[in-house]
Coordinates of C-alpha atoms and ligand atoms in Angstrom, one line a residue:
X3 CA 46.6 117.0 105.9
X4 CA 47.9 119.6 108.6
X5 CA 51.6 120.4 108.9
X6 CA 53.3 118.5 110.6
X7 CA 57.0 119.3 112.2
X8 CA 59.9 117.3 113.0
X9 CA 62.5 117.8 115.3
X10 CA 66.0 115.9 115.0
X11 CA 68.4 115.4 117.9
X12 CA 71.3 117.2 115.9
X13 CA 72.0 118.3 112.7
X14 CA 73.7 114.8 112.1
X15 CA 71.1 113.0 113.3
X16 CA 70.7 111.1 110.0
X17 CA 69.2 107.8 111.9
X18 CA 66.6 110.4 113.0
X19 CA 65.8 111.9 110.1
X20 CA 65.6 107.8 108.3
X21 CA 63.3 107.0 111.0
X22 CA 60.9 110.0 110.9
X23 CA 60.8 110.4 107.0
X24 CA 59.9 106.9 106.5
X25 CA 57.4 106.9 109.0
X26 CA 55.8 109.7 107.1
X27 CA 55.9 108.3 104.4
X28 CA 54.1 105.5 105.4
X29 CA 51.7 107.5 107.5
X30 CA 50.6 109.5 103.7
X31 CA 52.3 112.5 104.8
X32 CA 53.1 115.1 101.6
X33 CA 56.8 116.5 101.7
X34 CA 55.3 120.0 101.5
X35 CA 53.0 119.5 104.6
X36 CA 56.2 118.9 106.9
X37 CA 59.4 121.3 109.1
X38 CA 62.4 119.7 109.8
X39 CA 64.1 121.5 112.3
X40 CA 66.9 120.4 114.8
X41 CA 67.1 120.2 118.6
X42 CA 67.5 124.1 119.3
X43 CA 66.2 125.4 116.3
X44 CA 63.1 128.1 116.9
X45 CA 60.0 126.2 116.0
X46 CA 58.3 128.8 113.6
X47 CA 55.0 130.6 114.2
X48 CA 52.7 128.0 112.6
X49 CA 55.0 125.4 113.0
X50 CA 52.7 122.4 113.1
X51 CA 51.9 119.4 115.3
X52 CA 53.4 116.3 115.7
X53 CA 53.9 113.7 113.1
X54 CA 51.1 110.9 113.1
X55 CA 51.8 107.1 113.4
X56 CA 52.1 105.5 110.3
X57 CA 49.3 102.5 109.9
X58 CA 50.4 98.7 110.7
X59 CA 50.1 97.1 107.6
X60 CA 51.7 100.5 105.6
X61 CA 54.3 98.9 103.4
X62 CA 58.2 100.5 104.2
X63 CA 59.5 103.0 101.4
X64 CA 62.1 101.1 99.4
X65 CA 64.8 103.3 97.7
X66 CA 67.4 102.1 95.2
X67 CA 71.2 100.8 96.7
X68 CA 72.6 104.2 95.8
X69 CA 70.5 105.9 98.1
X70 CA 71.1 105.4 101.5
X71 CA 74.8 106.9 100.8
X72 CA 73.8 109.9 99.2
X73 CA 71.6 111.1 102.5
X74 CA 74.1 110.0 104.6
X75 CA 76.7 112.3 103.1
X76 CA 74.2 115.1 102.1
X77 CA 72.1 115.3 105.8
X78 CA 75.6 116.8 107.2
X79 CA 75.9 119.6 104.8
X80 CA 74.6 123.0 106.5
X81 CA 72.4 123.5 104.1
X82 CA 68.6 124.0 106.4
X83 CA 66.8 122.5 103.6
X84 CA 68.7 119.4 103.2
X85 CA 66.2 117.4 105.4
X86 CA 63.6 118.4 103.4
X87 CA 65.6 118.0 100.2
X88 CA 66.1 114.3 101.2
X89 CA 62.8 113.8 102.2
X90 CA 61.0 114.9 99.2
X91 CA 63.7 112.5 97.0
X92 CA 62.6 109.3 99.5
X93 CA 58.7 110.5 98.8
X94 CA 59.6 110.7 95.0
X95 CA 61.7 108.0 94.4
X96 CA 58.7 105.6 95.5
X97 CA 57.1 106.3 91.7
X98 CA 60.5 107.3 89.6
X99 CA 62.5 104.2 90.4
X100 CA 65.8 106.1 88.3
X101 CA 65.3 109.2 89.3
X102 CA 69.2 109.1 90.9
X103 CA 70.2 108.5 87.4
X104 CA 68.8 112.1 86.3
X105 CA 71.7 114.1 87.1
X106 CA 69.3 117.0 85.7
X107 CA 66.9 116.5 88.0
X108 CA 66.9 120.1 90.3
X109 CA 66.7 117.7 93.4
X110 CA 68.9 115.1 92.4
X111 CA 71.6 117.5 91.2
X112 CA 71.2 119.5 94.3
X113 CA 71.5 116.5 96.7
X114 CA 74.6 115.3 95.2
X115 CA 76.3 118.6 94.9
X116 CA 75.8 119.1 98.8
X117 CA 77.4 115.3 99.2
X118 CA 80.2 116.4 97.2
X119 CA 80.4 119.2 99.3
X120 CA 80.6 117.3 102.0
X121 CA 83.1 114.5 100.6
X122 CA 85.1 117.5 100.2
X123 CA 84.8 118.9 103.3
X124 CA 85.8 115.5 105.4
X125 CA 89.1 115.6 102.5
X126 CA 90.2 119.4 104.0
X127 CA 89.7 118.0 107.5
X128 CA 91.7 115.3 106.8
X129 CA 94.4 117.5 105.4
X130 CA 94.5 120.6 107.1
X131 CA 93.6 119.5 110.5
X132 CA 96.7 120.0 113.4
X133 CA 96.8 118.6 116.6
X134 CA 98.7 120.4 119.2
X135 CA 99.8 119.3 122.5
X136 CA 99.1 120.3 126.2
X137 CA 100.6 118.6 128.7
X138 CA 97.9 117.4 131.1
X139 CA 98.8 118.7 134.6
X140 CA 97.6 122.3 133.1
X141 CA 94.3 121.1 134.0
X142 CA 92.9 122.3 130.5
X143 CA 91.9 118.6 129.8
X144 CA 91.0 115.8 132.2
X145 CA 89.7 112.2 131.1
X146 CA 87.1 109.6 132.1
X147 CA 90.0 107.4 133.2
X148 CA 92.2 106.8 136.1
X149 CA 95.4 106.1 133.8
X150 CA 96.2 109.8 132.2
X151 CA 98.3 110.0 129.5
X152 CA 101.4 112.9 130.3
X153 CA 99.9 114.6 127.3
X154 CA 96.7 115.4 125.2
X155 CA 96.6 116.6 121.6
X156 CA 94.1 119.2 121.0
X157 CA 92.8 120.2 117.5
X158 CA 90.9 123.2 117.0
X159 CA 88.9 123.0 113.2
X160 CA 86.0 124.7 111.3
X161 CA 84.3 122.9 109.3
X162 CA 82.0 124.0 106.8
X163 CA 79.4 121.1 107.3
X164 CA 78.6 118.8 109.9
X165 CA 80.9 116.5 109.5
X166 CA 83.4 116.0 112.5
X167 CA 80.8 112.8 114.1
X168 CA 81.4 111.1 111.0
X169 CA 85.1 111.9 110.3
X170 CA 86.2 111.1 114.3
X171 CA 86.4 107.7 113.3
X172 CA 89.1 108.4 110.7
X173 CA 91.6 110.4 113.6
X174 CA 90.5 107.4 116.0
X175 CA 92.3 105.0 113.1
X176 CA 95.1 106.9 112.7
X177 CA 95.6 108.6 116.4
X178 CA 94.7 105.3 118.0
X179 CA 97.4 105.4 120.6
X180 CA 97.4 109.4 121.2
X181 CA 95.0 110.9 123.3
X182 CA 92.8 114.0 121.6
X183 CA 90.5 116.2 121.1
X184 CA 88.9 118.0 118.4
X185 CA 87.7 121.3 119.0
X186 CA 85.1 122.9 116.1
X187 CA 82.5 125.6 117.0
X188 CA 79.6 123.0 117.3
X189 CA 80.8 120.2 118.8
X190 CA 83.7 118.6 120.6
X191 CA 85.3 114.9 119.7
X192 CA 87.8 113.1 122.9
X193 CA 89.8 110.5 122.4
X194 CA 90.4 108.5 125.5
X195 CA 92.3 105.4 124.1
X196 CA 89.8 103.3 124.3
X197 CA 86.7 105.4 124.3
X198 CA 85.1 108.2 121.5
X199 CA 83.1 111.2 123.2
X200 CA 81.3 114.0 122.1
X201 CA 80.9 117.6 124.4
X202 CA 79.2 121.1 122.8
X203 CA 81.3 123.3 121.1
X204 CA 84.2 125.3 121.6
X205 CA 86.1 128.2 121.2
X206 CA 89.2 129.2 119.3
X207 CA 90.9 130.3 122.3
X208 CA 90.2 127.0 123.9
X209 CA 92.8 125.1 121.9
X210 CA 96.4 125.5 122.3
X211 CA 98.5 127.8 119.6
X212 CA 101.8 126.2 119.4
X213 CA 104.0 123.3 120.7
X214 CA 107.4 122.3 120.2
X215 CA 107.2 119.6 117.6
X216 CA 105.7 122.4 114.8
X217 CA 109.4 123.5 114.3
X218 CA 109.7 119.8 113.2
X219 CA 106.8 119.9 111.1
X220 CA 107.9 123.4 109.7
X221 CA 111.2 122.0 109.1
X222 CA 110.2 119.4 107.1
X223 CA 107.5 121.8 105.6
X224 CA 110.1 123.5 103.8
X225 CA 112.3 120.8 102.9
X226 CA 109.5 119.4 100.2
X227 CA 108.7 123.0 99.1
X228 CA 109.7 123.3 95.6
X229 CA 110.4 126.9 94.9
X230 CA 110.1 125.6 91.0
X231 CA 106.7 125.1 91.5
X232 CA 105.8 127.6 92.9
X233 CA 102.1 128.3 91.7
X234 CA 100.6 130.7 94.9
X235 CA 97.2 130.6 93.3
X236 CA 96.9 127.0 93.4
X237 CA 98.0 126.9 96.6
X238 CA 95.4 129.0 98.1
X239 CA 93.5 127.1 96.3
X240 CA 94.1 123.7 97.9
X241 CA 95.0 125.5 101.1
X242 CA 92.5 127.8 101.6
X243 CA 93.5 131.0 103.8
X244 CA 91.0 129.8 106.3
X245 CA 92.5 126.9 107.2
X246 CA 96.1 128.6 107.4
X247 CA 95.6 129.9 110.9
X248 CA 95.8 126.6 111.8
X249 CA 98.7 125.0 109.9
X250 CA 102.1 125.6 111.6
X251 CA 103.6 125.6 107.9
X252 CA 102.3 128.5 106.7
X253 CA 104.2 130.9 108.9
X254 CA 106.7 129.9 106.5
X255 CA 105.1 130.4 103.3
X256 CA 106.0 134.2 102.9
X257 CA 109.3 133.7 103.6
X258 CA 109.3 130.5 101.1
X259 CA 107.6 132.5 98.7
X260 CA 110.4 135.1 98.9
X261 CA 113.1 133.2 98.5
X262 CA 111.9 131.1 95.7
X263 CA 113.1 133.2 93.1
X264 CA 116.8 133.0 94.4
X265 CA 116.2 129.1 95.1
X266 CA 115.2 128.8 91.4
X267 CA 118.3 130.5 90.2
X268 CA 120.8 128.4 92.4
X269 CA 118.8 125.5 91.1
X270 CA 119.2 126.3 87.6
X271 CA 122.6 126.9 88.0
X272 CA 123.1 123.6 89.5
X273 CA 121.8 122.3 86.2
X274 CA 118.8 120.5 88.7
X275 CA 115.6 120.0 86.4
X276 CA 112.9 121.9 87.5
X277 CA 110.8 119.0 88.0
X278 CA 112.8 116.8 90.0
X279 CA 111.7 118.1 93.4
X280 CA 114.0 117.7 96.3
X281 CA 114.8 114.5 97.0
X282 CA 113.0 113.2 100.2
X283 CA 115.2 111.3 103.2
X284 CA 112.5 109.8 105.6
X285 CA 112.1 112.5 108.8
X286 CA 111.2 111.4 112.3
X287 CA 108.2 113.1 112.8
X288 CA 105.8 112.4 116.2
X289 CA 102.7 110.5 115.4
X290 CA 100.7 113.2 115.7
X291 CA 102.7 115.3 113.4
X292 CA 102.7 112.4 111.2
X293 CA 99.6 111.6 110.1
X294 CA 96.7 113.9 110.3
X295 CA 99.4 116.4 108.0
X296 CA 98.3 115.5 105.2
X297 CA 101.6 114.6 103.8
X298 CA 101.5 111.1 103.6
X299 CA 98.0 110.1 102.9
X300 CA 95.2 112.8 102.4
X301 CA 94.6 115.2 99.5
X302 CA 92.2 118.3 99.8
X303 CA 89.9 117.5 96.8
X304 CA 90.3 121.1 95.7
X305 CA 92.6 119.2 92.8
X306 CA 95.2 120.4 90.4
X307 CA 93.4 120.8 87.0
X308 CA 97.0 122.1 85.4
X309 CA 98.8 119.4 83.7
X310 CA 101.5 120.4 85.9
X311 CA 100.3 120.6 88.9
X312 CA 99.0 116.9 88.3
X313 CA 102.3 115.6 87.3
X314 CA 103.5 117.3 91.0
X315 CA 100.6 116.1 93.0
X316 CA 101.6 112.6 91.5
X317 CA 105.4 113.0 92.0
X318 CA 104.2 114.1 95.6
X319 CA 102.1 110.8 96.0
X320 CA 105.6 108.7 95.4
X321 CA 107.8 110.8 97.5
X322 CA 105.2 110.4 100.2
X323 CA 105.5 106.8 100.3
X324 CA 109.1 106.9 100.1
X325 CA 109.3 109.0 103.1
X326 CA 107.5 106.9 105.3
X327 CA 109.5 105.1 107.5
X328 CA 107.0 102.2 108.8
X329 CA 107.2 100.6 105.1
X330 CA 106.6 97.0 105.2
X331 CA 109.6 95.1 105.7
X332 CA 109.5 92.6 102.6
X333 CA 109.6 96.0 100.7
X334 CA 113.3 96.0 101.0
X335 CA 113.9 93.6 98.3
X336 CA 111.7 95.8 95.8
X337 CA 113.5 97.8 93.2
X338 CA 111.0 100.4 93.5
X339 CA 107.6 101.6 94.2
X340 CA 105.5 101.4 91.3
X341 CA 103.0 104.3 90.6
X342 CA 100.1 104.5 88.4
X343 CA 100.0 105.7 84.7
X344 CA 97.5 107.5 82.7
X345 CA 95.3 110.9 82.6
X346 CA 93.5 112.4 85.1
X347 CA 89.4 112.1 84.5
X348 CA 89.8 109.0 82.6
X349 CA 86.7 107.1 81.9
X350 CA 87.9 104.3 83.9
X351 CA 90.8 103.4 86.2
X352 CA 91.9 100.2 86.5
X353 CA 93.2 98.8 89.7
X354 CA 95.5 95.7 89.9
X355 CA 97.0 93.8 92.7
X356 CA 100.5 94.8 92.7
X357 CA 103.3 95.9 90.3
X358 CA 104.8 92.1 88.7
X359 CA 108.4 91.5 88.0
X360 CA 108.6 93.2 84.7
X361 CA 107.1 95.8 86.2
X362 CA 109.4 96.5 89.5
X363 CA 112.1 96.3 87.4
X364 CA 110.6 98.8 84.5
X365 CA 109.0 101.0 87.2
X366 CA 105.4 101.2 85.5
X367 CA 102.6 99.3 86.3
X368 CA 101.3 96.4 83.8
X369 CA 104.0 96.4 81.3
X370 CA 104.3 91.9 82.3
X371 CA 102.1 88.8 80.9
X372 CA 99.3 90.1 82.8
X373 CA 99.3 93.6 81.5
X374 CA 99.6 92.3 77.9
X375 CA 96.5 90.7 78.4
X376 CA 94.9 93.6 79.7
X377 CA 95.8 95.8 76.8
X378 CA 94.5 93.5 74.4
X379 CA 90.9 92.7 76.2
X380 CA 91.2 96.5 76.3
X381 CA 91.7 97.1 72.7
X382 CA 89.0 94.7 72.0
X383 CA 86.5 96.3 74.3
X384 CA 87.2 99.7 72.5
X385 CA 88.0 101.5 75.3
X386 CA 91.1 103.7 73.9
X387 CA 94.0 103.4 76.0
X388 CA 94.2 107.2 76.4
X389 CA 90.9 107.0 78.2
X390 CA 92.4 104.5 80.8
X391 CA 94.6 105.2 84.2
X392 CA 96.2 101.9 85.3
X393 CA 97.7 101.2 88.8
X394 CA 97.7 99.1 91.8
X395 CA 96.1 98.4 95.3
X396 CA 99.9 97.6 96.7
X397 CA 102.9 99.8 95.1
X398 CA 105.6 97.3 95.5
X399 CA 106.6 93.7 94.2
X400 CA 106.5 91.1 96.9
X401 CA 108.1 88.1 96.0
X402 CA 109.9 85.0 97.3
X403 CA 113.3 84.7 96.1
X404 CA 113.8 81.2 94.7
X405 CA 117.5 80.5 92.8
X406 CA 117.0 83.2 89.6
X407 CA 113.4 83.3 90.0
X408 CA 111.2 86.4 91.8
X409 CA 108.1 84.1 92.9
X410 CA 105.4 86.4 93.2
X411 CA 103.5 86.6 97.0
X412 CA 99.9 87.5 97.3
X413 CA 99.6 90.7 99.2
X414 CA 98.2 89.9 102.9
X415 CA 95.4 92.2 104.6
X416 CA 97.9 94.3 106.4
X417 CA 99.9 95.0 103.2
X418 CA 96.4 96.3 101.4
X419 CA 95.8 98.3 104.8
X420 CA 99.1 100.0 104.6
X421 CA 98.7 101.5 100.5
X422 CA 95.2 102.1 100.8
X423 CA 95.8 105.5 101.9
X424 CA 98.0 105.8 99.2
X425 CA 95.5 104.3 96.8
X426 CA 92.4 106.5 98.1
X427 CA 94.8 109.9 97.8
X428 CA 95.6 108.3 94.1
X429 CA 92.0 108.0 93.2
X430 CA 90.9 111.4 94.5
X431 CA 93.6 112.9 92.5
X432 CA 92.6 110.8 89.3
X433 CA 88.7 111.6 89.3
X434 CA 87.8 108.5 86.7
X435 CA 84.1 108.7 85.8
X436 CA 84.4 104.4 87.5
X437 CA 87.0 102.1 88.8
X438 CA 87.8 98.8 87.7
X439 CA 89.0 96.5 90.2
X440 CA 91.1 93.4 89.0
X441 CA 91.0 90.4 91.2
X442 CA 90.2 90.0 94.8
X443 CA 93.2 92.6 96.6
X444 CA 92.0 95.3 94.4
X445 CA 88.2 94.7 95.4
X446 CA 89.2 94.6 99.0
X447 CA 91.7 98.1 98.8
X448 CA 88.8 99.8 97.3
X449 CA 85.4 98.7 99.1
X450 CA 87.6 98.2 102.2
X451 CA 86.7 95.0 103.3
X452 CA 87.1 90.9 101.6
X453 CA 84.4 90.2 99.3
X454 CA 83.7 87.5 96.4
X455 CA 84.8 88.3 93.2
X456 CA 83.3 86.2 91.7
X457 CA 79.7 86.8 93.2
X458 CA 80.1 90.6 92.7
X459 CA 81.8 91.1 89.1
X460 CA 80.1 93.0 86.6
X461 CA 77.8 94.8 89.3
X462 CA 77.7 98.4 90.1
X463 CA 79.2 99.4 93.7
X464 CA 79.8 102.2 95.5
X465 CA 83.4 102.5 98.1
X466 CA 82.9 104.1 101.5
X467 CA 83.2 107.6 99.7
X468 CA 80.6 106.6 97.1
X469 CA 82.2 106.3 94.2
X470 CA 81.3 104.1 91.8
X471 CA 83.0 100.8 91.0
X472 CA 82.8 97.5 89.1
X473 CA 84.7 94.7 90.2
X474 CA 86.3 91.9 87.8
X475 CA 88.9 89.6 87.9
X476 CA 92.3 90.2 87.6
X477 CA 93.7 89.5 84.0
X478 CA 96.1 87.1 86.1
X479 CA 93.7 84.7 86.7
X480 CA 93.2 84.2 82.7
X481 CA 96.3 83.3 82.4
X482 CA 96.3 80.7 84.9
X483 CA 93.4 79.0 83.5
X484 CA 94.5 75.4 82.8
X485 CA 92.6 74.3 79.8
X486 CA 92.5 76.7 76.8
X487 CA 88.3 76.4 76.1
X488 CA 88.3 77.9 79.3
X489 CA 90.9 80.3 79.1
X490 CA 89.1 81.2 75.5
X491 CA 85.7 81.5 77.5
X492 CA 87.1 83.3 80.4
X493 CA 88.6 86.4 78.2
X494 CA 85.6 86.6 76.1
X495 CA 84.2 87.3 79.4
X496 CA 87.0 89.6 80.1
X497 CA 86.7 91.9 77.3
X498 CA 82.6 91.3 77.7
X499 CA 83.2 93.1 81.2
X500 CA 85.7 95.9 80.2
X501 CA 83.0 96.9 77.7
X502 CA 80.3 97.1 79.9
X503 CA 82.5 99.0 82.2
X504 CA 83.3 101.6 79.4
X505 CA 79.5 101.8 78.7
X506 CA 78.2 102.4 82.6
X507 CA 81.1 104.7 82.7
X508 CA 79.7 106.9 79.7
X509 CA 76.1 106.5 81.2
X510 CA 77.8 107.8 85.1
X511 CA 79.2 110.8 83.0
X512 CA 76.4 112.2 80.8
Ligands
LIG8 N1 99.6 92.4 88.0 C1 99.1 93.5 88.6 O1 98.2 93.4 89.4 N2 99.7 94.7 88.4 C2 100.7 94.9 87.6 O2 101.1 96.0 87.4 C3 101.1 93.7 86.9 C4 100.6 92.5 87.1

């Protein structure tokens, strides 16, 4: 066969490169016989001709379900062989059905370390990316619509991989009402309010340095920095330096650093405990200060691997969400938020709906009826309880006060919105080798949208990030069986699932 050569419309264009490498698959092409190059790209010397038409009756390529979402992720990394990479995977997984189970496979291995990369990448931007505003009358900035906002927030960003068409959607969620832009070297992203485009890339000097609301920002910067912790090579770590020409914080850092030695002292003097942190009063940041700071919701996934630093980054999780100042309003009757428990890289973490009675009143999550029942289907699964992280989609009791009783209230679809963040940062933190899900709010805070329970339990899925997960019901629902056959039926079924969750678990992480 002679070579044949390829040319996608971007280096995202992962519809482009679906469509082509199944067409040559079909057409009997051989991986090695084909370039993949990108729109712009300089079509080497013996480059090859175009790729031929696949015959009618060729039958399509089928892949396995875990597929799809480990190209997605892996086309955007800059890697120039990633194409090629994915293609010769699609050609191969025709005859080795598990060959994405063969994590020592060279190609397998490779293709998931560059979506990792990726995952990571799209974490960073979500953390260290900092919109800055420009008031629109300088001109800079001018939009498809007659209606101009007074100001636009412009972002500048480098990331390593292709990511920021894929990640727009996540400031579009969160900026909604702003109007922005995102500035990288390769590619533009503006927000108009109602519409997403995409220009060519820019340059540094293109985005604005500084606006007012960073002395807010800096201000509340050093209010959580905890001069007790401070660990500077951990924080280069999950702040890189690159990205601190960006962040309006670290102009602060030195000094921070500086003066945490003296801080320490007064604090110790004080009699404060090292750990306790400062305690956090909600602060009135803008919108755009707000959320794309990572305070509140995102985590680089450059994680602490120091017991300490985990205990802090968990600490950090619950002072988040009891700075936030948009907190549901039924929360108010809540003793407190209640976090998750348990070690980081578990074999499995468990997610339940939301903390009981017992447990808003203990502060720890399944500690009730339902909890019980848990640790005993546990037990009897053998999964040791060591090897187990425990929390919930929605951190704080919502009941109905009736006379001495706390009736418990079903979380609604906007409560599970407002944790999720919470719950994502909590699960990038936690690494398990699988999640659990219990019951139907926990299936929909982690895949992200309603599904059946009872359809989907005991199958393997992946979230939106592509982690795996394995949905089953929530212990709960045991104990509200009527009859006790079925209750008896039910839990065997229970601790049946756990075990097979343990086992998949141990398969994911050899
Ligand atoms: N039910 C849950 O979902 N979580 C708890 O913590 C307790 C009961």
């Amino acid at each position: 066969m002679s070579p044949v050569c390829v040319t996608l419309d971007a280096p995202d264009d992962f519809e482009g490169w679906r469509e082509a490498s199944r067409a040559l698959l079909m057409a009997g092409v051989a991986p090695a016989d084909v370039s993949w190059l990108v729109e712009g790209d300089q079509v080497p010397l013996f480059g090859g001709g175009s790729p031929p038409a696949p015959p009618p009756d060729a039958p399509p390529p089928r892949v396995p379900r875990d597929f799809p979402d480990l190209a997605r992720l892996a086309s955007r990394h800059h890697d120039p062989e990633r194409f090629a990479l994915l293609h010769s995977l699609l050609h191969r997984l025709q005859s080795e059905r598990g060959l994405l189970d063969d994590a020592a496979d060279p190609e397998v291995a490779r293709a998931q370390a560059m979506a990792r990369a990726v995952r990571r990448d799209a974490h960073k931007m979500h953390a260290f990316l900092r919109f800055r505003e420009v008031r629109v009358e300088d001109g800079a900035f001018s939009a498809p619509h007659a209606a101009l906002p007074q100001s636009r927030f412009v972002a500048w960003y480098e990331p390593e991989h292709h990511i920021l068409r894929a990640e727009a959607g996540f400031f579009v969620r969160r900026f909604a009402s702003l109007h922005w832009s995102i500035l990288t070297p390769r590619i533009s992203a503006h927000w108009y309010g109602e519409e997403l485009r995409f220009g060519p890339g820019a340059r540094r000097s293109d985005a604005p340095a500084e606006d007012a609301a960073e002395v807010l920002w800096r201000a509340y910067f050093a209010s959580i920095f905890n001069p007790a912790r401070l660990k500077p090579d951990a924080m280069r770590a999950e702040m890189p330096k690159k990205y601190w020409r960006n962040l309006p914080e670290t102009q602060d850092i030195p000094r921070l650093m500086a003066e945490a030695p003296k801080r320490v002292a007064e604090m110790v003097a004080r009699g404060a405990t090292l750990s306790a942190g400062r305690r956090q009063r909600p602060l009135h940041l803008p919108a755009h200060l707000r959320g794309g700071m990572g305070v509140e919701t995102d985590m680089p996934a450059d994680l602490p691997t120091d017991p300490g630093d985990y205990a802090e980054a968990q600490a950090a999780l619950r002072r988040d969400l009891l700075a936030r100042n948009d907190l549901p309003p039924w929360v108010a009757n809540a003793t407190q938020p209640v976090m998750g428990e348990g070690p980081q890289h578990p074999l499995l973490m468990f997610i339940g709906e939301q903390p009981g009675d017992e447990e808003d009143i203990q502060g720890r999550p399944f500690v009730g009826p339902a909890g019980r029942l848990w640790n005993k289907a546990l037990e009897e699964a053998g999964v040791p309880r060591d090897e187990a992280y425990v929390t919930n989609a929605v951190k704080h009791f919502k009941f109905t006060p009736t006379g001495k009783r706390r009736l418990h209230q079903s979380p609604d679809a906007g409560d599970i919105t407002f944790y999720r963040p919470f719950l994502q940062r909590e699960i990038t933190l936690v690494q398990p080798r699988l999640i659990v899900t219990l019951g139907a709010t926990a299936l929909r805070a982690v895949s992200g949208r309603a599904m059946p329970v009872t359809k989907l339990r005991g199958s393997l899925l992946r979230d939106p990030e592509g982690r795996p997960f394995y949905p089953t019901v929530h212990p709960s629902y045991l104990l509200r069986l009527p009859n006790a056959e079925a209750k008896a039926r039910e839990y065997d079924r229970f601790v049946e699932d756990l075990g097979q969750a343990a086992a998949t678990a141990r398969k994911l992480a050899a």
